């Protein structure tokens, strides 16, 4: 903890989902405290009952910190093409914590906005898991319109590089934090939440190249998707 950024570490239950089981341990003076959601206890009072992963605290880019002090990660969903010729970025969104939460997951009370995969520009509105729409962050009141993800090109390169390392997992959801010096991988999800992706980014099969890859993998599971037609100019 002495060597971590800001005297903080993240403790994550290894099989947790949706931000569940994540706690933050931090030093205040000579004492160490542990925060789980809004509940704080001393290190002596804290009990860890499951195997966990300990990670250094990552300090995010100031432009994202301004929206929320939680680690506001970008979820990037990658797909290895069937012929292994390329990696597609099939969608992306950025998540923001709300209130005093250290967690940005939608299922844990956060909000999220889609990100244009070509430019890194954030969509004008965000949503929560109930489908409520926000043009600005509910606490900081900063508008999402005009926000761009710093180091977007580097993030895309990193995402594709990671997918190449996992040819046995054709589809990955990557959680990436943007720092002052560039993107940092936080977590790899082998079964990413596609509902959250389409809530924020939009229907992924509307992109013809994504549709064709899903078709090649025989992932078009219903008649409407199999009969989808694309206009050609």
PDB file of N, CA and C in Angstrom, residues 11-101:
ATOM      1  N   UNK A  11      -9.334  -4.421  -3.725  1.00  0.00           N
ATOM      2  CA  UNK A  11      -9.465  -5.843  -3.415  1.00  0.00           C
ATOM      3  C   UNK A  11     -10.744  -6.340  -4.083  1.00  0.00           C
ATOM      4  N   UNK A  12     -10.584  -7.333  -4.972  1.00  0.00           N
ATOM      5  CA  UNK A  12     -11.710  -7.820  -5.762  1.00  0.00           C
ATOM      6  C   UNK A  12     -11.871  -9.319  -5.559  1.00  0.00           C
ATOM      7  N   UNK A  13     -13.057  -9.740  -5.171  1.00  0.00           N
ATOM      8  CA  UNK A  13     -13.358 -11.170  -5.114  1.00  0.00           C
ATOM      9  C   UNK A  13     -13.178 -11.744  -6.516  1.00  0.00           C
ATOM     10  N   UNK A  14     -12.417 -12.821  -6.634  1.00  0.00           N
ATOM     11  CA  UNK A  14     -11.966 -13.266  -7.951  1.00  0.00           C
ATOM     12  C   UNK A  14     -13.099 -13.706  -8.875  1.00  0.00           C
ATOM     13  N   UNK A  15     -14.227 -14.152  -8.318  1.00  0.00           N
ATOM     14  CA  UNK A  15     -15.332 -14.595  -9.159  1.00  0.00           C
ATOM     15  C   UNK A  15     -16.520 -13.638  -9.096  1.00  0.00           C
ATOM     16  N   UNK A  16     -16.268 -12.385  -8.686  1.00  0.00           N
ATOM     17  CA  UNK A  16     -17.340 -11.402  -8.600  1.00  0.00           C
ATOM     18  C   UNK A  16     -17.780 -10.912  -9.966  1.00  0.00           C
ATOM     19  N   UNK A  17     -19.002 -10.379 -10.042  1.00  0.00           N
ATOM     20  CA  UNK A  17     -19.549  -9.842 -11.280  1.00  0.00           C
ATOM     21  C   UNK A  17     -20.226  -8.511 -10.998  1.00  0.00           C
ATOM     22  N   UNK A  18     -20.214  -7.620 -12.012  1.00  0.00           N
ATOM     23  CA  UNK A  18     -20.954  -6.375 -11.899  1.00  0.00           C
ATOM     24  C   UNK A  18     -20.490  -5.454 -10.793  1.00  0.00           C
ATOM     25  N   UNK A  19     -19.212  -5.561 -10.428  1.00  0.00           N
ATOM     26  CA  UNK A  19     -18.693  -4.707  -9.361  1.00  0.00           C
ATOM     27  C   UNK A  19     -18.972  -5.225  -7.971  1.00  0.00           C
ATOM     28  N   UNK A  20     -19.655  -6.370  -7.875  1.00  0.00           N
ATOM     29  CA  UNK A  20     -19.962  -6.936  -6.557  1.00  0.00           C
ATOM     30  C   UNK A  20     -18.684  -7.482  -5.920  1.00  0.00           C
ATOM     31  N   UNK A  21     -18.533  -7.258  -4.623  1.00  0.00           N
ATOM     32  CA  UNK A  21     -17.384  -7.793  -3.900  1.00  0.00           C
ATOM     33  C   UNK A  21     -16.117  -6.976  -4.021  1.00  0.00           C
ATOM     34  N   UNK A  22     -16.209  -5.757  -4.548  1.00  0.00           N
ATOM     35  CA  UNK A  22     -15.034  -4.888  -4.664  1.00  0.00           C
ATOM     36  C   UNK A  22     -14.960  -3.967  -3.455  1.00  0.00           C
ATOM     37  N   UNK A  23     -13.799  -3.903  -2.826  1.00  0.00           N
ATOM     38  CA  UNK A  23     -13.582  -2.981  -1.714  1.00  0.00           C
ATOM     39  C   UNK A  23     -12.306  -2.193  -1.973  1.00  0.00           C
ATOM     40  N   UNK A  24     -12.216  -1.042  -1.334  1.00  0.00           N
ATOM     41  CA  UNK A  24     -11.043  -0.180  -1.447  1.00  0.00           C
ATOM     42  C   UNK A  24     -10.397  -0.059  -0.075  1.00  0.00           C
ATOM     43  N   UNK A  25      -9.122  -0.372  -0.002  1.00  0.00           N
ATOM     44  CA  UNK A  25      -8.360  -0.179   1.238  1.00  0.00           C
ATOM     45  C   UNK A  25      -7.478   1.051   1.063  1.00  0.00           C
ATOM     46  N   UNK A  26      -7.468   1.926   2.062  1.00  0.00           N
ATOM     47  CA  UNK A  26      -6.706   3.165   1.933  1.00  0.00           C
ATOM     48  C   UNK A  26      -6.124   3.562   3.284  1.00  0.00           C
ATOM     49  N   UNK A  27      -5.056   4.316   3.205  1.00  0.00           N
ATOM     50  CA  UNK A  27      -4.382   4.782   4.408  1.00  0.00           C
ATOM     51  C   UNK A  27      -4.822   6.205   4.738  1.00  0.00           C
ATOM     52  N   UNK A  28      -5.144   6.430   5.987  1.00  0.00           N
ATOM     53  CA  UNK A  28      -5.473   7.768   6.482  1.00  0.00           C
ATOM     54  C   UNK A  28      -4.640   7.990   7.734  1.00  0.00           C
ATOM     55  N   UNK A  29      -3.581   8.769   7.594  1.00  0.00           N
ATOM     56  CA  UNK A  29      -2.644   8.924   8.699  1.00  0.00           C
ATOM     57  C   UNK A  29      -1.878   7.636   8.908  1.00  0.00           C
ATOM     58  N   UNK A  30      -1.930   7.116  10.122  1.00  0.00           N
ATOM     59  CA  UNK A  30      -1.219   5.875  10.429  1.00  0.00           C
ATOM     60  C   UNK A  30      -2.133   4.660  10.422  1.00  0.00           C
ATOM     61  N   UNK A  31      -3.394   4.860  10.045  1.00  0.00           N
ATOM     62  CA  UNK A  31      -4.352   3.761  10.108  1.00  0.00           C
ATOM     63  C   UNK A  31      -4.860   3.412   8.714  1.00  0.00           C
ATOM     64  N   UNK A  32      -5.206   2.140   8.516  1.00  0.00           N
ATOM     65  CA  UNK A  32      -5.738   1.661   7.245  1.00  0.00           C
ATOM     66  C   UNK A  32      -7.230   1.377   7.403  1.00  0.00           C
ATOM     67  N   UNK A  33      -8.006   1.894   6.458  1.00  0.00           N
ATOM     68  CA  UNK A  33      -9.452   1.685   6.459  1.00  0.00           C
ATOM     69  C   UNK A  33      -9.854   0.918   5.202  1.00  0.00           C
ATOM     70  N   UNK A  34     -10.984   0.261   5.290  1.00  0.00           N
ATOM     71  CA  UNK A  34     -11.522  -0.491   4.157  1.00  0.00           C
ATOM     72  C   UNK A  34     -12.942  -0.003   3.886  1.00  0.00           C
ATOM     73  N   UNK A  35     -13.208   0.331   2.620  1.00  0.00           N
ATOM     74  CA  UNK A  35     -14.522   0.852   2.227  1.00  0.00           C
ATOM     75  C   UNK A  35     -15.201  -0.127   1.281  1.00  0.00           C
ATOM     76  N   UNK A  36     -16.380  -0.572   1.665  1.00  0.00           N
ATOM     77  CA  UNK A  36     -17.224  -1.412   0.816  1.00  0.00           C
ATOM     78  C   UNK A  36     -18.510  -0.647   0.561  1.00  0.00           C
ATOM     79  N   UNK A  37     -18.699  -0.193  -0.679  1.00  0.00           N
ATOM     80  CA  UNK A  37     -19.797   0.711  -1.018  1.00  0.00           C
ATOM     81  C   UNK A  37     -19.666   1.960  -0.144  1.00  0.00           C
ATOM     82  N   UNK A  38     -20.638   2.245   0.729  1.00  0.00           N
ATOM     83  CA  UNK A  38     -20.565   3.443   1.569  1.00  0.00           C
ATOM     84  C   UNK A  38     -20.178   3.118   3.006  1.00  0.00           C
ATOM     85  N   UNK A  39     -19.883   1.848   3.287  1.00  0.00           N
ATOM     86  CA  UNK A  39     -19.557   1.418   4.649  1.00  0.00           C
ATOM     87  C   UNK A  39     -18.044   1.359   4.823  1.00  0.00           C
ATOM     88  N   UNK A  40     -17.550   2.018   5.865  1.00  0.00           N
ATOM     89  CA  UNK A  40     -16.109   2.073   6.136  1.00  0.00           C
ATOM     90  C   UNK A  40     -15.825   1.386   7.464  1.00  0.00           C
ATOM     91  N   UNK A  41     -14.777   0.570   7.494  1.00  0.00           N
ATOM     92  CA  UNK A  41     -14.345  -0.064   8.734  1.00  0.00           C
ATOM     93  C   UNK A  41     -12.825  -0.038   8.789  1.00  0.00           C
ATOM     94  N   UNK A  42     -12.267  -0.348   9.933  1.00  0.00           N
ATOM     95  CA  UNK A  42     -10.814  -0.427  10.048  1.00  0.00           C
ATOM     96  C   UNK A  42     -10.339  -1.755   9.472  1.00  0.00           C
ATOM     97  N   UNK A  43      -9.043  -1.832   9.205  1.00  0.00           N
ATOM     98  CA  UNK A  43      -8.482  -3.070   8.671  1.00  0.00           C
ATOM     99  C   UNK A  43      -8.679  -4.225   9.646  1.00  0.00           C
ATOM    100  N   UNK A  44      -8.589  -3.941  10.951  1.00  0.00           N
ATOM    101  CA  UNK A  44      -8.777  -4.992  11.954  1.00  0.00           C
ATOM    102  C   UNK A  44     -10.206  -5.539  11.945  1.00  0.00           C
ATOM    103  N   UNK A  45     -11.158  -4.698  11.565  1.00  0.00           N
ATOM    104  CA  UNK A  45     -12.564  -5.115  11.551  1.00  0.00           C
ATOM    105  C   UNK A  45     -12.954  -5.826  10.253  1.00  0.00           C
ATOM    106  N   UNK A  46     -12.130  -5.678   9.239  1.00  0.00           N
ATOM    107  CA  UNK A  46     -12.469  -6.203   7.912  1.00  0.00           C
ATOM    108  C   UNK A  46     -12.250  -7.710   7.839  1.00  0.00           C
ATOM    109  N   UNK A  47     -13.207  -8.418   7.257  1.00  0.00           N
ATOM    110  CA  UNK A  47     -13.091  -9.853   7.038  1.00  0.00           C
ATOM    111  C   UNK A  47     -13.233 -10.156   5.548  1.00  0.00           C
ATOM    112  N   UNK A  48     -12.291 -10.920   5.018  1.00  0.00           N
ATOM    113  CA  UNK A  48     -12.335 -11.349   3.626  1.00  0.00           C
ATOM    114  C   UNK A  48     -12.592 -12.851   3.617  1.00  0.00           C
ATOM    115  N   UNK A  49     -13.762 -13.237   3.139  1.00  0.00           N
ATOM    116  CA  UNK A  49     -14.189 -14.631   3.245  1.00  0.00           C
ATOM    117  C   UNK A  49     -14.055 -15.417   1.949  1.00  0.00           C
ATOM    118  N   UNK A  50     -13.550 -14.769   0.893  1.00  0.00           N
ATOM    119  CA  UNK A  50     -13.418 -15.439  -0.396  1.00  0.00           C
ATOM    120  C   UNK A  50     -12.045 -15.127  -0.989  1.00  0.00           C
ATOM    121  N   UNK A  51     -11.526 -16.004  -1.847  1.00  0.00           N
ATOM    122  CA  UNK A  51     -10.280 -15.685  -2.558  1.00  0.00           C
ATOM    123  C   UNK A  51     -10.442 -14.388  -3.343  1.00  0.00           C
ATOM    124  N   UNK A  52      -9.396 -13.577  -3.362  1.00  0.00           N
ATOM    125  CA  UNK A  52      -9.511 -12.253  -3.971  1.00  0.00           C
ATOM    126  C   UNK A  52      -8.236 -11.887  -4.718  1.00  0.00           C
ATOM    127  N   UNK A  53      -8.378 -10.902  -5.577  1.00  0.00           N
ATOM    128  CA  UNK A  53      -7.264 -10.330  -6.325  1.00  0.00           C
ATOM    129  C   UNK A  53      -7.004  -8.937  -5.771  1.00  0.00           C
ATOM    130  N   UNK A  54      -5.741  -8.616  -5.542  1.00  0.00           N
ATOM    131  CA  UNK A  54      -5.356  -7.287  -5.056  1.00  0.00           C
ATOM    132  C   UNK A  54      -4.692  -6.534  -6.203  1.00  0.00           C
ATOM    133  N   UNK A  55      -5.182  -5.337  -6.487  1.00  0.00           N
ATOM    134  CA  UNK A  55      -4.647  -4.518  -7.569  1.00  0.00           C
ATOM    135  C   UNK A  55      -4.254  -3.148  -7.039  1.00  0.00           C
ATOM    136  N   UNK A  56      -3.229  -2.582  -7.666  1.00  0.00           N
ATOM    137  CA  UNK A  56      -2.878  -1.202  -7.366  1.00  0.00           C
ATOM    138  C   UNK A  56      -4.024  -0.279  -7.765  1.00  0.00           C
ATOM    139  N   UNK A  57      -4.180   0.783  -7.020  1.00  0.00           N
ATOM    140  CA  UNK A  57      -5.135   1.822  -7.387  1.00  0.00           C
ATOM    141  C   UNK A  57      -4.592   2.571  -8.601  1.00  0.00           C
ATOM    142  N   UNK A  58      -5.443   2.797  -9.594  1.00  0.00           N
ATOM    143  CA  UNK A  58      -5.043   3.492 -10.817  1.00  0.00           C
ATOM    144  C   UNK A  58      -5.687   4.870 -10.827  1.00  0.00           C
ATOM    145  N   UNK A  59      -4.865   5.889 -10.960  1.00  0.00           N
ATOM    146  CA  UNK A  59      -5.390   7.261 -10.984  1.00  0.00           C
ATOM    147  C   UNK A  59      -5.758   7.622 -12.421  1.00  0.00           C
ATOM    148  N   UNK A  60      -7.013   7.986 -12.631  1.00  0.00           N
ATOM    149  CA  UNK A  60      -7.499   8.218 -13.981  1.00  0.00           C
ATOM    150  C   UNK A  60      -7.164   9.614 -14.498  1.00  0.00           C
ATOM    151  N   UNK A  61      -7.372   9.792 -15.789  1.00  0.00           N
ATOM    152  CA  UNK A  61      -7.112  11.065 -16.463  1.00  0.00           C
ATOM    153  C   UNK A  61      -7.991  12.167 -15.856  1.00  0.00           C
ATOM    154  N   UNK A  62      -7.444  13.374 -15.670  1.00  0.00           N
ATOM    155  CA  UNK A  62      -8.221  14.459 -15.045  1.00  0.00           C
ATOM    156  C   UNK A  62      -9.531  14.778 -15.756  1.00  0.00           C
ATOM    157  N   UNK A  63      -9.575  14.630 -17.073  1.00  0.00           N
ATOM    158  CA  UNK A  63     -10.808  14.956 -17.797  1.00  0.00           C
ATOM    159  C   UNK A  63     -11.943  14.002 -17.448  1.00  0.00           C
ATOM    160  N   UNK A  64     -11.616  12.784 -17.024  1.00  0.00           N
ATOM    161  CA  UNK A  64     -12.630  11.820 -16.594  1.00  0.00           C
ATOM    162  C   UNK A  64     -12.881  11.918 -15.095  1.00  0.00           C
ATOM    163  N   UNK A  65     -11.839  12.234 -14.342  1.00  0.00           N
ATOM    164  CA  UNK A  65     -11.968  12.442 -12.895  1.00  0.00           C
ATOM    165  C   UNK A  65     -12.962  13.557 -12.593  1.00  0.00           C
ATOM    166  N   UNK A  66     -13.039  14.554 -13.492  1.00  0.00           N
ATOM    167  CA  UNK A  66     -13.943  15.680 -13.279  1.00  0.00           C
ATOM    168  C   UNK A  66     -15.407  15.236 -13.241  1.00  0.00           C
ATOM    169  N   UNK A  67     -15.726  14.165 -13.944  1.00  0.00           N
ATOM    170  CA  UNK A  67     -17.103  13.664 -13.963  1.00  0.00           C
ATOM    171  C   UNK A  67     -17.445  12.890 -12.702  1.00  0.00           C
ATOM    172  N   UNK A  68     -16.522  12.041 -12.273  1.00  0.00           N
ATOM    173  CA  UNK A  68     -16.762  11.216 -11.089  1.00  0.00           C
ATOM    174  C   UNK A  68     -15.429  10.704 -10.567  1.00  0.00           C
ATOM    175  N   UNK A  69     -15.235  10.689  -9.239  1.00  0.00           N
ATOM    176  CA  UNK A  69     -13.965  10.211  -8.677  1.00  0.00           C
ATOM    177  C   UNK A  69     -13.798   8.697  -8.734  1.00  0.00           C
ATOM    178  N   UNK A  70     -14.868   7.955  -9.077  1.00  0.00           N
ATOM    179  CA  UNK A  70     -14.711   6.510  -9.256  1.00  0.00           C
ATOM    180  C   UNK A  70     -13.792   6.256 -10.444  1.00  0.00           C
ATOM    181  N   UNK A  71     -13.227   5.063 -10.528  1.00  0.00           N
ATOM    182  CA  UNK A  71     -12.406   4.718 -11.686  1.00  0.00           C
ATOM    183  C   UNK A  71     -13.340   4.471 -12.867  1.00  0.00           C
ATOM    184  N   UNK A  72     -13.468   5.473 -13.735  1.00  0.00           N
ATOM    185  CA  UNK A  72     -14.452   5.437 -14.814  1.00  0.00           C
ATOM    186  C   UNK A  72     -13.860   4.707 -16.019  1.00  0.00           C
ATOM    187  N   UNK A  73     -14.169   3.428 -16.134  1.00  0.00           N
ATOM    188  CA  UNK A  73     -13.522   2.601 -17.141  1.00  0.00           C
ATOM    189  C   UNK A  73     -14.284   2.591 -18.461  1.00  0.00           C
ATOM    190  N   UNK A  74     -13.529   2.357 -19.530  1.00  0.00           N
ATOM    191  CA  UNK A  74     -14.105   2.156 -20.853  1.00  0.00           C
ATOM    192  C   UNK A  74     -14.241   0.653 -21.081  1.00  0.00           C
ATOM    193  N   UNK A  75     -15.438   0.203 -21.399  1.00  0.00           N
ATOM    194  CA  UNK A  75     -15.646  -1.201 -21.778  1.00  0.00           C
ATOM    195  C   UNK A  75     -15.549  -1.283 -23.306  1.00  0.00           C
ATOM    196  N   UNK A  76     -14.597  -2.045 -23.776  1.00  0.00           N
ATOM    197  CA  UNK A  76     -14.403  -2.266 -25.203  1.00  0.00           C
ATOM    198  C   UNK A  76     -14.680  -3.738 -25.487  1.00  0.00           C
ATOM    199  N   UNK A  77     -15.565  -4.009 -26.439  1.00  0.00           N
ATOM    200  CA  UNK A  77     -15.876  -5.391 -26.803  1.00  0.00           C
ATOM    201  C   UNK A  77     -15.204  -5.703 -28.134  1.00  0.00           C
ATOM    202  N   UNK A  78     -14.354  -6.723 -28.124  1.00  0.00           N
ATOM    203  CA  UNK A  78     -13.576  -7.101 -29.302  1.00  0.00           C
ATOM    204  C   UNK A  78     -14.041  -8.453 -29.828  1.00  0.00           C
ATOM    205  N   UNK A  79     -13.847  -8.651 -31.131  1.00  0.00           N
ATOM    206  CA  UNK A  79     -14.202  -9.914 -31.772  1.00  0.00           C
ATOM    207  C   UNK A  79     -13.093 -10.306 -32.735  1.00  0.00           C
ATOM    208  N   UNK A  80     -12.533 -11.493 -32.539  1.00  0.00           N
ATOM    209  CA  UNK A  80     -11.545 -12.034 -33.467  1.00  0.00           C
ATOM    210  C   UNK A  80     -12.277 -12.590 -34.678  1.00  0.00           C
ATOM    211  N   UNK A  81     -11.911 -12.115 -35.871  1.00  0.00           N
ATOM    212  CA  UNK A  81     -12.588 -12.575 -37.073  1.00  0.00           C
ATOM    213  C   UNK A  81     -12.388 -14.073 -37.266  1.00  0.00           C
ATOM    214  N   UNK A  82     -13.356 -14.695 -37.897  1.00  0.00           N
ATOM    215  CA  UNK A  82     -13.352 -16.154 -38.053  1.00  0.00           C
ATOM    216  C   UNK A  82     -12.094 -16.643 -38.771  1.00  0.00           C
ATOM    217  N   UNK A  83     -11.621 -15.873 -39.754  1.00  0.00           N
ATOM    218  CA  UNK A  83     -10.422 -16.284 -40.485  1.00  0.00           C
ATOM    219  C   UNK A  83      -9.135 -15.806 -39.815  1.00  0.00           C
ATOM    220  N   UNK A  84      -9.278 -15.196 -38.625  1.00  0.00           N
ATOM    221  CA  UNK A  84      -8.131 -14.711 -37.830  1.00  0.00           C
ATOM    222  C   UNK A  84      -7.312 -13.646 -38.559  1.00  0.00           C
ATOM    223  N   UNK A  85      -7.949 -12.925 -39.479  1.00  0.00           N
ATOM    224  CA  UNK A  85      -7.235 -11.900 -40.235  1.00  0.00           C
ATOM    225  C   UNK A  85      -7.214 -10.553 -39.539  1.00  0.00           C
ATOM    226  N   UNK A  86      -8.126 -10.336 -38.586  1.00  0.00           N
ATOM    227  CA  UNK A  86      -8.219  -9.022 -37.952  1.00  0.00           C
ATOM    228  C   UNK A  86      -9.051  -9.148 -36.677  1.00  0.00           C
ATOM    229  N   UNK A  87      -8.986  -8.091 -35.880  1.00  0.00           N
ATOM    230  CA  UNK A  87      -9.827  -7.964 -34.688  1.00  0.00           C
ATOM    231  C   UNK A  87     -10.770  -6.787 -34.893  1.00  0.00           C
ATOM    232  N   UNK A  88     -12.055  -6.999 -34.674  1.00  0.00           N
ATOM    233  CA  UNK A  88     -13.039  -5.927 -34.773  1.00  0.00           C
ATOM    234  C   UNK A  88     -13.346  -5.369 -33.390  1.00  0.00           C
ATOM    235  N   UNK A  89     -13.467  -4.046 -33.323  1.00  0.00           N
ATOM    236  CA  UNK A  89     -14.042  -3.406 -32.136  1.00  0.00           C
ATOM    237  C   UNK A  89     -15.531  -3.300 -32.420  1.00  0.00           C
ATOM    238  N   UNK A  90     -16.337  -4.143 -31.784  1.00  0.00           N
ATOM    239  CA  UNK A  90     -17.750  -4.176 -32.163  1.00  0.00           C
ATOM    240  C   UNK A  90     -18.588  -3.174 -31.379  1.00  0.00           C
ATOM    241  N   UNK A  91     -18.012  -2.564 -30.357  1.00  0.00           N
ATOM    242  CA  UNK A  91     -18.727  -1.547 -29.598  1.00  0.00           C
ATOM    243  C   UNK A  91     -17.945  -1.130 -28.372  1.00  0.00           C
ATOM    244  N   UNK A  92     -18.307   0.022 -27.822  1.00  0.00           N
ATOM    245  CA  UNK A  92     -17.615   0.521 -26.630  1.00  0.00           C
ATOM    246  C   UNK A  92     -18.524   1.481 -25.878  1.00  0.00           C
ATOM    247  N   UNK A  93     -18.321   1.536 -24.571  1.00  0.00           N
ATOM    248  CA  UNK A  93     -19.016   2.534 -23.760  1.00  0.00           C
ATOM    249  C   UNK A  93     -18.157   2.862 -22.550  1.00  0.00           C
ATOM    250  N   UNK A  94     -18.384   4.042 -21.985  1.00  0.00           N
ATOM    251  CA  UNK A  94     -17.670   4.455 -20.780  1.00  0.00           C
ATOM    252  C   UNK A  94     -18.653   4.519 -19.622  1.00  0.00           C
ATOM    253  N   UNK A  95     -18.199   4.051 -18.464  1.00  0.00           N
ATOM    254  CA  UNK A  95     -19.047   4.000 -17.272  1.00  0.00           C
ATOM    255  C   UNK A  95     -18.582   5.035 -16.255  1.00  0.00           C
ATOM    256  N   UNK A  96     -19.533   5.581 -15.527  1.00  0.00           N
ATOM    257  CA  UNK A  96     -19.246   6.568 -14.489  1.00  0.00           C
ATOM    258  C   UNK A  96     -19.931   6.151 -13.191  1.00  0.00           C
ATOM    259  N   UNK A  97     -19.201   6.225 -12.088  1.00  0.00           N
ATOM    260  CA  UNK A  97     -19.817   6.020 -10.791  1.00  0.00           C
ATOM    261  C   UNK A  97     -20.700   7.204 -10.430  1.00  0.00           C
ATOM    262  N   UNK A  98     -21.607   6.984  -9.499  1.00  0.00           N
ATOM    263  CA  UNK A  98     -22.527   8.034  -9.047  1.00  0.00           C
ATOM    264  C   UNK A  98     -22.413   8.162  -7.536  1.00  0.00           C
ATOM    265  N   UNK A  99     -22.353   9.390  -7.049  1.00  0.00           N
ATOM    266  CA  UNK A  99     -22.253   9.624  -5.613  1.00  0.00           C
ATOM    267  C   UNK A  99     -20.880   9.263  -5.084  1.00  0.00           C
ATOM    268  N   UNK A 100     -20.848   8.665  -3.895  1.00  0.00           N
ATOM    269  CA  UNK A 100     -19.578   8.331  -3.251  1.00  0.00           C
ATOM    270  C   UNK A 100     -19.057   6.961  -3.658  1.00  0.00           C
ATOM    271  N   UNK A 101     -19.701   6.330  -4.634  1.00  0.00           N
ATOM    272  CA  UNK A 101     -19.319   4.973  -5.025  1.00  0.00           C
ATOM    273  C   UNK A 101     -17.944   4.953  -5.687  1.00  0.00           C
TER     274      UNK A 101
END
